[in-house]
Amino acid sequence: MSIERPESGLGREVSDWWKTDIIDMSPGKIRYHGYPIEQLIGKTSFAQMIWLMVRGERPSAEQAALLDAALMAAVDHGPQAPSIAIARMAATCGVDLNNAMASAVNVLGDVHGGAGEQAVGLYSAIAERCHSGVVLEQAVEQELIRFTELHGKFIPGFGHRFHPVDPRAPALLELVTHAAEAGTVSGQYAEIALVIEHYLAEKKGKRIPMNIDGATAVIYAELGFPAPLARGLFCLSRSVGILAHAWEQTGQGGRNKGPIPRHLLWSYEGHPPRDVE
């Protein structure tokens, strides 16, 4: 319950309804974490602004470049990705862009969109084992055994149903390598991810390459983003592709095409035909 302060009256009480460290605003003044907007405009990229908003400080140019690469690499994966397909289908239903985007973003859950968050959590758990004195290879094995017992055989961030090798992952890892050599990041999480890849290849008898989720998770972990923020960052990234496809579908027109072609009907497995008595 808010307590009115006699020295300032109702205005002060209302202003304290919300509390935030993010934005300070009054007539003619807008500051983000203390920085005036007029000084940020033209000097701060969108990736840098994302960092500032969620972390409270501006990143270095090198940190911002890594974040920017991760964000741009995951913007789209075509209409075979549920979020993109839903954006296009929503557009054919006649809704506006914001509705189409909201429909698509709302399906970015644990199965589609959550692998990056899960991978950051996995890398972090392995790093904690290493910090306690466990050798990296043993830490990877111990954590993967624990993970599969809890969550099943699929390891987030590795393997891809469409790409034999996800072309985005090696390019991102190369940037991490250069950043580690320059001292921008430690390189620890990239090493963890590569040891996981090697471990999976030995256990399964074939290579299970890192995918976009595993590679962006490396970058987010290297940059110090907590695991839950990895999903939020993916939502920001994929929203770009969602917007593009929703806008394109809006221009193409069409009325509710449906999720599948009309000649490909579903399999009915219910009761055989019967009459009402």
CSV table of C-alpha atoms in Angstrom, one decimal:
chain,number,residue,atom,x,y,z
A,1,MET,CA,0.0,0.0,0.0
A,2,SER,CA,1.4,3.4,-1.0
A,3,ILE,CA,1.8,6.0,1.8
A,4,GLU,CA,1.2,9.6,0.9
A,5,ARG,CA,4.1,11.8,1.7
A,6,PRO,CA,2.9,15.1,3.2
A,7,GLU,CA,5.7,17.1,1.7
A,8,SER,CA,4.8,16.2,-1.9
A,9,GLY,CA,1.1,15.2,-1.9
A,10,LEU,CA,-0.7,13.0,-4.3
A,11,GLY,CA,1.7,13.6,-7.2
A,12,ARG,CA,4.5,11.9,-5.3
A,13,GLU,CA,2.3,9.0,-4.3
A,14,VAL,CA,1.3,8.4,-7.9
A,15,SER,CA,4.9,8.7,-9.2
A,16,ASP,CA,6.0,5.9,-6.8
A,17,TRP,CA,3.3,3.5,-8.1
A,18,TRP,CA,6.0,2.0,-10.4
A,19,LYS,CA,9.7,1.9,-9.6
A,20,THR,CA,12.4,1.5,-12.3
A,21,ASP,CA,16.1,2.0,-12.8
A,22,ILE,CA,15.6,1.9,-16.5
A,23,ILE,CA,14.1,5.2,-17.5
A,24,ASP,CA,13.9,8.7,-16.0
A,25,MET,CA,11.4,10.9,-17.8
A,26,SER,CA,9.7,14.2,-17.2
A,27,PRO,CA,8.5,17.0,-19.7
A,28,GLY,CA,11.4,17.6,-22.1
A,29,LYS,CA,13.7,14.9,-20.5
A,30,ILE,CA,14.2,11.3,-21.3
A,31,ARG,CA,17.1,9.4,-19.8
A,32,TYR,CA,17.9,5.7,-20.1
A,33,HIS,CA,20.0,4.5,-17.1
A,34,GLY,CA,21.1,8.1,-16.8
A,35,TYR,CA,22.0,8.7,-20.4
A,36,PRO,CA,20.0,11.4,-22.2
A,37,ILE,CA,18.3,10.2,-25.3
A,38,GLU,CA,19.6,13.1,-27.4
A,39,GLN,CA,23.2,11.9,-26.7
A,40,LEU,CA,22.4,8.3,-27.5
A,41,ILE,CA,20.7,9.0,-30.8
A,42,GLY,CA,23.2,8.7,-33.7
A,43,LYS,CA,25.8,7.3,-31.4
A,44,THR,CA,24.2,4.1,-30.1
A,45,SER,CA,23.3,1.1,-32.3
A,46,PHE,CA,20.1,-1.0,-31.7
A,47,ALA,CA,22.3,-3.8,-30.3
A,48,GLN,CA,24.0,-1.4,-28.0
A,49,MET,CA,20.7,-0.1,-26.9
A,50,ILE,CA,19.4,-3.6,-26.1
A,51,TRP,CA,22.4,-4.1,-24.0
A,52,LEU,CA,22.0,-0.8,-22.2
A,53,MET,CA,18.3,-1.4,-21.5
A,54,VAL,CA,18.7,-4.9,-20.0
A,55,ARG,CA,22.2,-4.6,-18.4
A,56,GLY,CA,22.2,-0.9,-17.3
A,57,GLU,CA,25.6,0.0,-18.9
A,58,ARG,CA,26.7,0.5,-22.5
A,59,PRO,CA,28.8,-2.3,-24.0
A,60,SER,CA,32.1,-2.0,-25.7
A,61,ALA,CA,32.2,-1.8,-29.4
A,62,GLU,CA,33.5,-5.4,-29.5
A,63,GLN,CA,30.8,-6.7,-27.2
A,64,ALA,CA,28.1,-5.0,-29.2
A,65,ALA,CA,29.5,-6.5,-32.4
A,66,LEU,CA,29.2,-10.0,-31.0
A,67,LEU,CA,25.7,-9.4,-29.8
A,68,ASP,CA,24.7,-7.9,-33.1
A,69,ALA,CA,26.0,-10.9,-34.9
A,70,ALA,CA,24.0,-13.3,-32.8
A,71,LEU,CA,20.9,-11.3,-33.2
A,72,MET,CA,21.1,-11.0,-37.0
A,73,ALA,CA,22.0,-14.6,-37.5
A,74,ALA,CA,18.7,-15.9,-36.1
A,75,VAL,CA,16.2,-13.6,-37.7
A,76,ASP,CA,14.6,-16.1,-40.1
A,77,HIS,CA,14.5,-19.7,-41.0
A,78,GLY,CA,11.7,-19.8,-43.5
A,79,PRO,CA,8.0,-20.8,-43.4
A,80,GLN,CA,8.9,-24.3,-42.2
A,81,ALA,CA,9.7,-22.7,-38.9
A,82,PRO,CA,6.4,-22.5,-36.8
A,83,SER,CA,6.8,-18.9,-35.9
A,84,ILE,CA,7.2,-17.8,-39.5
A,85,ALA,CA,4.4,-20.0,-40.8
A,86,ILE,CA,2.1,-18.6,-38.1
A,87,ALA,CA,3.0,-15.1,-39.0
A,88,ARG,CA,2.1,-15.7,-42.6
A,89,MET,CA,-1.1,-17.6,-41.8
A,90,ALA,CA,-2.2,-14.9,-39.4
A,91,ALA,CA,-1.7,-12.3,-42.2
A,92,THR,CA,-4.0,-14.4,-44.5
A,93,CYS,CA,-6.7,-14.1,-41.8
A,94,GLY,CA,-6.8,-10.4,-42.3
A,95,VAL,CA,-5.2,-9.2,-39.1
A,96,ASP,CA,-2.8,-6.3,-38.8
A,97,LEU,CA,0.9,-6.6,-38.6
A,98,ASN,CA,1.0,-6.3,-34.8
A,99,ASN,CA,-1.5,-9.1,-34.5
A,100,ALA,CA,0.4,-11.3,-36.9
A,101,MET,CA,3.7,-10.6,-35.0
A,102,ALA,CA,2.1,-11.3,-31.6
A,103,SER,CA,0.6,-14.6,-32.9
A,104,ALA,CA,4.0,-15.7,-34.1
A,105,VAL,CA,6.0,-14.5,-31.0
A,106,ASN,CA,3.6,-16.3,-28.7
A,107,VAL,CA,4.7,-19.7,-30.0
A,108,LEU,CA,8.4,-19.2,-29.1
A,109,GLY,CA,8.2,-21.7,-26.3
A,110,ASP,CA,10.4,-24.5,-24.9
A,111,VAL,CA,10.2,-26.5,-28.2
A,112,HIS,CA,10.5,-23.8,-30.8
A,113,GLY,CA,12.5,-20.8,-29.4
A,114,GLY,CA,13.7,-22.1,-26.1
A,115,ALA,CA,16.8,-24.1,-27.1
A,116,GLY,CA,19.1,-21.1,-26.7
A,117,GLU,CA,18.0,-20.5,-23.1
A,118,GLN,CA,18.3,-24.2,-22.4
A,119,ALA,CA,21.8,-24.3,-24.0
A,120,VAL,CA,23.0,-21.3,-21.9
A,121,GLY,CA,21.8,-23.1,-18.8
A,122,LEU,CA,23.6,-26.3,-19.8
A,123,TYR,CA,26.8,-24.4,-20.6
A,124,SER,CA,26.6,-22.6,-17.3
A,125,ALA,CA,26.0,-25.8,-15.3
A,126,ILE,CA,29.1,-27.3,-16.9
A,127,ALA,CA,31.1,-24.2,-16.2
A,128,GLU,CA,30.1,-24.4,-12.5
A,129,ARG,CA,31.3,-28.0,-12.3
A,130,CYS,CA,34.7,-26.8,-13.8
A,131,HIS,CA,34.9,-24.0,-11.3
A,132,SER,CA,34.5,-26.6,-8.5
A,133,GLY,CA,37.5,-28.4,-9.8
A,134,VAL,CA,36.1,-31.0,-12.2
A,135,VAL,CA,38.0,-31.5,-15.5
A,136,LEU,CA,36.1,-30.1,-18.5
A,137,GLU,CA,35.6,-33.4,-20.2
A,138,GLN,CA,34.3,-35.0,-17.0
A,139,ALA,CA,32.1,-32.0,-16.3
A,140,VAL,CA,30.5,-32.3,-19.7
A,141,GLU,CA,29.9,-36.0,-19.3
A,142,GLN,CA,28.4,-35.6,-15.8
A,143,GLU,CA,26.1,-32.7,-16.8
A,144,LEU,CA,24.9,-34.4,-20.0
A,145,ILE,CA,24.0,-37.6,-18.1
A,146,ARG,CA,22.1,-35.5,-15.6
A,147,PHE,CA,20.5,-33.4,-18.3
A,148,THR,CA,19.3,-36.4,-20.3
A,149,GLU,CA,17.9,-38.1,-17.2
A,150,LEU,CA,15.8,-35.0,-16.5
A,151,HIS,CA,14.9,-33.8,-20.0
A,152,GLY,CA,15.4,-36.7,-22.5
A,153,LYS,CA,17.9,-37.5,-25.2
A,154,PHE,CA,17.7,-34.2,-27.2
A,155,ILE,CA,20.6,-31.9,-26.2
A,156,PRO,CA,19.6,-28.2,-26.9
A,157,GLY,CA,21.9,-26.4,-29.4
A,158,PHE,CA,23.1,-29.5,-31.2
A,159,GLY,CA,21.8,-31.2,-34.4
A,160,HIS,CA,19.4,-29.9,-37.0
A,161,ARG,CA,16.5,-31.6,-38.7
A,162,PHE,CA,17.1,-29.6,-41.9
A,163,HIS,CA,20.8,-28.8,-42.2
A,164,PRO,CA,23.5,-31.5,-42.0
A,165,VAL,CA,25.7,-28.6,-40.8
A,166,ASP,CA,24.0,-25.4,-39.8
A,167,PRO,CA,25.9,-22.8,-41.8
A,168,ARG,CA,25.3,-20.1,-39.2
A,169,ALA,CA,27.1,-21.9,-36.3
A,170,PRO,CA,30.7,-22.0,-37.7
A,171,ALA,CA,30.5,-18.4,-38.7
A,172,LEU,CA,29.4,-17.3,-35.2
A,173,LEU,CA,32.0,-19.5,-33.5
A,174,GLU,CA,34.7,-17.9,-35.7
A,175,LEU,CA,33.7,-14.5,-34.4
A,176,VAL,CA,33.9,-15.8,-30.8
A,177,THR,CA,37.4,-17.2,-31.4
A,178,HIS,CA,38.6,-13.8,-32.7
A,179,ALA,CA,36.9,-12.1,-29.7
A,180,ALA,CA,38.6,-14.5,-27.3
A,181,GLU,CA,41.9,-13.8,-28.9
A,182,ALA,CA,41.3,-10.1,-28.5
A,183,GLY,CA,40.4,-10.5,-24.8
A,184,THR,CA,36.7,-9.4,-25.4
A,185,VAL,CA,35.4,-12.7,-24.0
A,186,SER,CA,37.0,-15.6,-22.2
A,187,GLY,CA,36.3,-18.3,-24.8
A,188,GLN,CA,35.3,-20.7,-22.0
A,189,TYR,CA,31.8,-21.3,-23.2
A,190,ALA,CA,32.9,-21.9,-26.8
A,191,GLU,CA,35.3,-24.5,-25.5
A,192,ILE,CA,32.5,-26.1,-23.5
A,193,ALA,CA,30.2,-26.2,-26.5
A,194,LEU,CA,33.0,-27.8,-28.7
A,195,VAL,CA,33.7,-30.5,-26.0
A,196,ILE,CA,29.9,-31.2,-25.9
A,197,GLU,CA,30.0,-31.7,-29.7
A,198,HIS,CA,32.9,-34.0,-29.5
A,199,TYR,CA,31.3,-36.0,-26.6
A,200,LEU,CA,28.1,-36.5,-28.6
A,201,ALA,CA,30.0,-37.6,-31.7
A,202,GLU,CA,31.8,-40.3,-29.6
A,203,LYS,CA,28.6,-41.5,-27.9
A,204,LYS,CA,26.4,-41.6,-31.0
A,205,GLY,CA,29.0,-42.7,-33.5
A,206,LYS,CA,28.3,-39.7,-35.8
A,207,ARG,CA,28.8,-36.0,-35.6
A,208,ILE,CA,25.9,-34.0,-34.1
A,209,PRO,CA,27.0,-30.4,-35.1
A,210,MET,CA,26.2,-27.3,-33.2
A,211,ASN,CA,23.2,-25.4,-34.5
A,212,ILE,CA,22.2,-21.7,-34.4
A,213,ASP,CA,20.8,-22.1,-30.9
A,214,GLY,CA,24.0,-23.6,-29.6
A,215,ALA,CA,26.2,-21.0,-31.3
A,216,THR,CA,24.1,-18.0,-30.2
A,217,ALA,CA,24.0,-19.5,-26.7
A,218,VAL,CA,27.8,-19.5,-26.7
A,219,ILE,CA,27.8,-15.8,-27.5
A,220,TYR,CA,25.1,-14.9,-24.9
A,221,ALA,CA,27.0,-16.9,-22.3
A,222,GLU,CA,30.3,-15.4,-23.2
A,223,LEU,CA,28.8,-11.9,-22.9
A,224,GLY,CA,27.3,-12.7,-19.5
A,225,PHE,CA,23.6,-12.8,-20.3
A,226,PRO,CA,21.6,-15.0,-17.9
A,227,ALA,CA,19.9,-18.0,-19.5
A,228,PRO,CA,16.3,-16.6,-19.5
A,229,LEU,CA,17.5,-13.5,-21.4
A,230,ALA,CA,18.7,-15.7,-24.2
A,231,ARG,CA,15.1,-16.6,-25.0
A,232,GLY,CA,14.1,-12.9,-24.9
A,233,LEU,CA,17.0,-12.0,-27.2
A,234,PHE,CA,15.9,-14.8,-29.6
A,235,CYS,CA,12.4,-13.3,-29.6
A,236,LEU,CA,13.8,-9.9,-30.5
A,237,SER,CA,15.9,-11.5,-33.3
A,238,ARG,CA,13.2,-13.7,-34.8
A,239,SER,CA,10.7,-10.8,-34.7
A,240,VAL,CA,12.6,-9.3,-37.6
A,241,GLY,CA,11.9,-12.3,-39.8
A,242,ILE,CA,8.3,-12.5,-38.5
A,243,LEU,CA,7.7,-8.9,-39.5
A,244,ALA,CA,9.2,-9.4,-42.9
A,245,HIS,CA,7.1,-12.5,-43.7
A,246,ALA,CA,3.9,-11.0,-42.3
A,247,TRP,CA,4.5,-7.9,-44.4
A,248,GLU,CA,5.2,-9.9,-47.5
A,249,GLN,CA,2.2,-12.1,-47.0
A,250,THR,CA,0.0,-9.0,-46.5
A,251,GLY,CA,1.2,-7.8,-49.9
A,252,GLN,CA,0.6,-11.1,-51.6
A,253,GLY,CA,-3.0,-11.2,-50.3
A,254,GLY,CA,-4.9,-14.5,-50.0
A,255,ARG,CA,-7.6,-15.5,-47.6
A,256,ASN,CA,-6.8,-17.9,-44.7
A,257,LYS,CA,-4.8,-20.5,-46.7
A,258,GLY,CA,-4.7,-22.8,-43.8
A,259,PRO,CA,-1.6,-24.5,-42.3
A,260,ILE,CA,-1.6,-27.3,-44.9
A,261,PRO,CA,-2.7,-27.6,-48.6
A,262,ARG,CA,-6.4,-28.7,-48.9
A,263,HIS,CA,-5.6,-32.0,-50.5
A,264,LEU,CA,-3.4,-33.0,-47.6
A,265,LEU,CA,-6.1,-33.7,-44.9
A,266,TRP,CA,-5.5,-34.9,-41.4
A,267,SER,CA,-5.7,-38.5,-40.2
A,268,TYR,CA,-8.9,-39.2,-38.4
A,269,GLU,CA,-8.5,-41.9,-35.7
A,270,GLY,CA,-11.9,-41.5,-33.9
A,271,HIS,CA,-15.0,-43.6,-33.8
A,272,PRO,CA,-16.2,-45.3,-37.0
A,273,PRO,CA,-19.2,-43.8,-38.8
A,274,ARG,CA,-22.4,-44.2,-36.9
A,275,ASP,CA,-26.0,-42.9,-36.9
A,276,VAL,CA,-27.9,-41.0,-34.3
A,277,GLU,CA,-30.6,-43.3,-32.9
